């Protein structure tokens, strides 16, 4: 089954309105003939300006988080309807930095995922093991738990993008090998098959994330189960275009 590749950037807490607009302007002509879907997930305050900057291009703008409630007393949070109002299409959920520094759990990942789907946003649900979990052989248990709990109650799994991001590879310059990434993502696909159905699993886009860059993207993207990348550091520069054009 052919799945359309999807390369998304995660700006994290980087860029300003000015530098963001400049980067999108420079990226647009470089990625216009991409064979994959392309998105940049940006800090919430930059969304309106980046949506304008990306107008008329094939770059979609995403958010880095979303709250599960429609509205209410949740200081500092943003609802799915607020994102939709500006034309946001994607939202990252459960990034390891949110799990590590902001108390995100499988339960809150699940609530945010259901709220995003309800609003017709595409959630990019991040899962991944810590270094000690990889070393003590519990990677598959950790990923199984994150998938089972995080995706509870999802009706149509094909509307969810999964980003497999081994925590030890994020921002460290230490990428999973092509084989490690393929083997783990194949496991994730099998698990989705068990939780949902084998046919549904074949349709789900599963990205790799963790120090993916202009140099290693070809090898990773050549793996049969890897359908794209979630790119942190390299999405802040023109290298992002090289990754988007990995097949050229
Ligand atoms: C990320 O932020 O999801 C990520 C993978 O970061 P980096 O590419 O910098 O490792």
Short mmCIF file of C-alpha atoms and ligand atoms in Angstrom, two decimals:
data_model
loop_
_atom_site.label_atom_id
_atom_site.label_comp_id
_atom_site.label_asym_id
_atom_site.label_seq_id
_atom_site.Cartn_x
_atom_site.Cartn_y
_atom_site.Cartn_z
CA UNK A 1 0.00 0.00 0.00
CA UNK A 2 1.43 3.38 -0.90
CA UNK A 3 1.37 6.10 1.72
CA UNK A 4 2.18 9.70 0.89
CA UNK A 5 5.28 10.80 2.75
CA UNK A 6 4.94 13.62 5.24
CA UNK A 7 7.80 15.83 6.41
CA UNK A 8 7.00 18.22 9.25
CA UNK A 9 9.17 20.72 11.06
CA UNK A 10 8.95 21.48 14.76
CA UNK A 11 10.24 24.95 15.51
CA UNK A 12 9.83 24.42 19.28
CA UNK A 13 10.43 27.77 21.10
CA UNK A 14 12.50 29.25 18.30
CA UNK A 15 12.12 31.92 15.62
CA UNK A 16 10.38 35.30 15.64
CA UNK A 17 7.73 36.67 13.30
CA UNK A 18 10.47 38.28 11.20
CA UNK A 19 12.86 35.34 11.02
CA UNK A 20 9.97 32.92 10.51
CA UNK A 21 8.55 34.88 7.58
CA UNK A 22 12.01 35.14 6.02
CA UNK A 23 12.59 31.39 6.33
CA UNK A 24 9.20 30.50 4.82
CA UNK A 25 9.82 32.91 1.94
CA UNK A 26 13.17 31.24 1.24
CA UNK A 27 11.88 27.69 1.69
CA UNK A 28 8.77 28.07 -0.47
CA UNK A 29 10.46 27.95 -3.91
CA UNK A 30 12.78 25.16 -2.76
CA UNK A 31 9.97 22.84 -1.65
CA UNK A 32 7.29 23.72 -4.19
CA UNK A 33 7.75 20.54 -6.25
CA UNK A 34 7.88 18.21 -3.26
CA UNK A 35 6.34 14.79 -3.67
CA UNK A 36 5.49 14.68 0.03
CA UNK A 37 3.19 16.68 2.29
CA UNK A 38 5.05 19.49 4.04
CA UNK A 39 4.24 21.28 7.30
CA UNK A 40 5.91 23.55 9.81
CA UNK A 41 4.64 23.40 13.38
CA UNK A 42 5.34 26.75 14.97
CA UNK A 43 4.94 28.54 18.32
CA UNK A 44 1.30 29.56 18.86
CA UNK A 45 1.95 33.28 18.78
CA UNK A 46 3.53 33.01 15.33
CA UNK A 47 0.64 31.06 13.78
CA UNK A 48 -1.34 33.95 12.23
CA UNK A 49 1.78 35.49 10.62
CA UNK A 50 3.14 32.14 9.41
CA UNK A 51 -0.23 31.17 7.92
CA UNK A 52 -0.09 34.42 5.93
CA UNK A 53 3.54 33.84 4.95
CA UNK A 54 2.75 30.34 3.68
CA UNK A 55 -0.36 31.35 1.73
CA UNK A 56 -0.22 30.11 -1.86
CA UNK A 57 2.59 27.63 -1.07
CA UNK A 58 2.48 23.90 -0.34
CA UNK A 59 3.71 24.50 3.22
CA UNK A 60 0.99 23.86 5.80
CA UNK A 61 1.20 25.39 9.24
CA UNK A 62 0.77 23.33 12.39
CA UNK A 63 0.73 23.99 16.13
CA UNK A 64 2.90 22.46 18.85
CA UNK A 65 0.13 21.67 21.33
CA UNK A 66 -3.63 21.87 21.89
CA UNK A 67 -5.84 21.68 24.96
CA UNK A 68 -8.69 19.17 25.23
CA UNK A 69 -11.38 21.55 26.48
CA UNK A 70 -13.43 23.69 24.12
CA UNK A 71 -12.83 26.73 26.34
CA UNK A 72 -12.52 27.56 30.01
CA UNK A 73 -10.22 28.38 32.88
CA UNK A 74 -6.97 26.91 31.50
CA UNK A 75 -4.53 29.81 31.63
CA UNK A 76 -1.85 29.59 28.97
CA UNK A 77 -3.57 26.90 26.91
CA UNK A 78 -5.01 27.01 23.39
CA UNK A 79 -8.12 25.23 22.10
CA UNK A 80 -8.57 23.33 18.87
CA UNK A 81 -11.20 25.83 17.68
CA UNK A 82 -8.74 28.70 18.17
CA UNK A 83 -6.23 26.87 15.95
CA UNK A 84 -8.85 26.03 13.35
CA UNK A 85 -9.96 29.65 13.16
CA UNK A 86 -6.56 30.54 11.68
CA UNK A 87 -6.39 27.62 9.27
CA UNK A 88 -4.08 25.33 11.23
CA UNK A 89 -4.20 21.72 9.95
CA UNK A 90 -1.77 19.79 12.14
CA UNK A 91 -0.88 19.73 15.80
CA UNK A 92 1.99 17.98 17.58
CA UNK A 93 0.82 16.14 20.68
CA UNK A 94 2.86 14.54 23.44
CA UNK A 95 6.32 15.63 22.28
CA UNK A 96 8.92 14.22 24.66
CA UNK A 97 9.83 17.75 25.78
CA UNK A 98 6.24 18.23 26.90
CA UNK A 99 6.27 14.85 28.64
CA UNK A 100 9.63 15.65 30.28
CA UNK A 101 9.18 19.30 31.31
CA UNK A 102 5.43 19.93 31.44
CA UNK A 103 3.94 16.81 33.00
CA UNK A 104 2.35 15.46 29.84
CA UNK A 105 1.15 11.87 30.35
CA UNK A 106 -0.39 9.20 28.15
CA UNK A 107 -3.74 10.27 29.58
CA UNK A 108 -3.34 13.95 28.61
CA UNK A 109 -1.95 12.88 25.23
CA UNK A 110 -5.13 10.87 24.74
CA UNK A 111 -7.40 13.78 25.71
CA UNK A 112 -5.56 16.19 23.41
CA UNK A 113 -5.61 13.68 20.54
CA UNK A 114 -9.37 13.14 20.81
CA UNK A 115 -9.98 16.90 20.96
CA UNK A 116 -7.81 17.48 17.87
CA UNK A 117 -9.64 14.78 15.91
CA UNK A 118 -12.99 16.14 17.00
CA UNK A 119 -12.02 19.53 15.54
CA UNK A 120 -10.71 17.90 12.33
CA UNK A 121 -7.11 18.77 13.09
CA UNK A 122 -4.55 16.07 12.25
CA UNK A 123 -2.71 15.11 15.44
CA UNK A 124 0.96 14.19 15.16
CA UNK A 125 1.20 11.96 18.22
CA UNK A 126 4.77 11.57 19.49
CA UNK A 127 5.96 8.41 21.19
CA UNK A 128 9.42 7.17 22.03
CA UNK A 129 11.59 5.52 24.64
CA UNK A 130 14.28 6.98 26.91
CA UNK A 131 17.89 5.84 26.53
CA UNK A 132 17.71 3.72 29.70
CA UNK A 133 14.53 2.05 28.39
CA UNK A 134 16.25 1.19 25.09
CA UNK A 135 19.25 -0.15 27.02
CA UNK A 136 17.24 -2.25 29.44
CA UNK A 137 15.19 -3.80 26.64
CA UNK A 138 11.84 -2.21 27.44
CA UNK A 139 11.39 -0.16 24.24
CA UNK A 140 8.51 -2.28 22.94
CA UNK A 141 6.70 -2.24 26.30
CA UNK A 142 7.00 1.54 26.53
CA UNK A 143 5.79 2.08 22.97
CA UNK A 144 2.91 -0.39 23.44
CA UNK A 145 1.78 1.49 26.54
CA UNK A 146 2.07 4.90 24.86
CA UNK A 147 0.06 3.66 21.86
CA UNK A 148 -2.59 1.80 23.86
CA UNK A 149 -3.21 4.64 26.31
CA UNK A 150 -2.59 7.56 23.98
CA UNK A 151 -4.89 6.32 21.22
CA UNK A 152 -7.76 5.02 23.36
CA UNK A 153 -11.15 5.84 21.84
CA UNK A 154 -9.76 6.88 18.44
CA UNK A 155 -12.33 5.83 15.79
CA UNK A 156 -10.32 6.31 12.62
CA UNK A 157 -6.61 5.72 13.13
CA UNK A 158 -5.85 6.76 9.54
CA UNK A 159 -6.56 10.35 10.63
CA UNK A 160 -3.66 10.23 13.10
CA UNK A 161 0.03 10.66 12.28
CA UNK A 162 2.45 8.89 14.62
CA UNK A 163 5.94 10.29 15.18
CA UNK A 164 8.37 7.76 16.58
CA UNK A 165 11.00 9.82 18.35
CA UNK A 166 13.51 7.95 20.50
CA UNK A 167 14.15 10.50 23.25
CA UNK A 168 17.90 9.80 23.18
CA UNK A 169 18.01 10.97 19.56
CA UNK A 170 16.16 14.27 19.95
CA UNK A 171 18.41 17.30 19.68
CA UNK A 172 21.45 15.17 20.50
CA UNK A 173 22.91 14.64 17.04
CA UNK A 174 22.66 10.90 17.76
CA UNK A 175 20.28 9.46 15.17
CA UNK A 176 18.80 5.97 15.33
CA UNK A 177 20.37 3.84 12.62
CA UNK A 178 18.22 3.16 9.57
CA UNK A 179 17.78 -0.42 10.81
CA UNK A 180 16.87 0.57 14.39
CA UNK A 181 14.32 3.11 13.14
CA UNK A 182 12.83 0.67 10.62
CA UNK A 183 12.63 -2.20 13.10
CA UNK A 184 10.96 -0.05 15.75
CA UNK A 185 8.53 1.60 13.36
CA UNK A 186 7.59 -1.81 11.93
CA UNK A 187 6.82 -2.86 15.52
CA UNK A 188 4.66 0.27 15.97
CA UNK A 189 2.75 -0.56 12.78
CA UNK A 190 2.15 -4.13 13.97
CA UNK A 191 0.93 -2.84 17.33
CA UNK A 192 -1.46 -0.43 15.59
CA UNK A 193 -2.69 -3.43 13.61
CA UNK A 194 -3.46 -5.25 16.86
CA UNK A 195 -5.11 -2.23 18.50
CA UNK A 196 -7.15 -1.24 15.44
CA UNK A 197 -6.98 -3.52 12.40
CA UNK A 198 -4.18 -4.80 10.14
CA UNK A 199 -5.61 -2.96 7.11
CA UNK A 200 -5.83 0.31 9.08
CA UNK A 201 -2.21 -0.07 10.16
CA UNK A 202 -1.12 -0.12 6.52
CA UNK A 203 -2.64 3.34 6.03
CA UNK A 204 -1.14 5.11 9.04
CA UNK A 205 1.65 7.60 8.39
CA UNK A 206 4.51 6.95 10.81
CA UNK A 207 7.33 9.48 10.92
CA UNK A 208 10.79 9.11 12.40
CA UNK A 209 12.11 12.00 14.50
CA UNK A 210 15.44 12.50 16.24
CA UNK A 211 18.35 14.41 14.71
CA UNK A 212 17.11 13.76 11.18
CA UNK A 213 19.04 16.02 8.84
CA UNK A 214 20.06 16.68 5.25
CA UNK A 215 22.74 13.98 5.48
CA UNK A 216 20.81 11.07 6.96
CA UNK A 217 17.30 11.63 5.58
CA UNK A 218 17.73 9.53 2.42
CA UNK A 219 18.71 6.39 4.31
CA UNK A 220 15.91 6.76 6.83
CA UNK A 221 13.29 7.57 4.18
CA UNK A 222 14.35 4.52 2.14
CA UNK A 223 13.06 2.23 4.90
CA UNK A 224 9.74 0.59 4.00
CA UNK A 225 7.86 1.54 7.17
CA UNK A 226 9.20 5.09 7.56
CA UNK A 227 6.78 7.51 5.95
CA UNK A 228 8.32 10.81 6.87
CA UNK A 229 10.12 12.83 9.47
CA UNK A 230 9.47 15.18 12.34
CA UNK A 231 12.36 17.58 12.17
CA UNK A 232 13.51 19.86 14.99
CA UNK A 233 16.84 21.66 14.57
CA UNK A 234 17.08 21.18 10.81
CA UNK A 235 13.66 22.80 10.28
CA UNK A 236 15.08 26.14 11.41
CA UNK A 237 17.21 26.41 8.29
CA UNK A 238 17.21 25.72 4.58
CA UNK A 239 18.36 22.15 5.27
CA UNK A 240 14.66 21.51 5.77
CA UNK A 241 14.20 21.84 2.00
CA UNK A 242 16.87 19.19 1.39
CA UNK A 243 15.00 16.82 3.68
CA UNK A 244 11.68 17.57 1.96
CA UNK A 245 13.38 16.79 -1.36
CA UNK A 246 14.94 13.56 -0.02
CA UNK A 247 13.77 11.66 -3.11
CA UNK A 248 15.39 13.94 -5.70
C1 LIG B 1 11.88 17.10 17.44
O1 LIG B 1 11.84 18.19 17.99
O2 LIG B 1 10.83 16.47 17.31
C2 LIG B 1 13.16 16.61 16.95
C3 LIG B 1 13.20 15.44 16.36
O3 LIG B 1 14.25 17.42 17.14
P1 LIG B 1 15.70 17.25 16.41
O4 LIG B 1 15.42 17.02 14.96
O5 LIG B 1 16.39 18.55 16.66
O6 LIG B 1 16.36 16.09 17.05
#
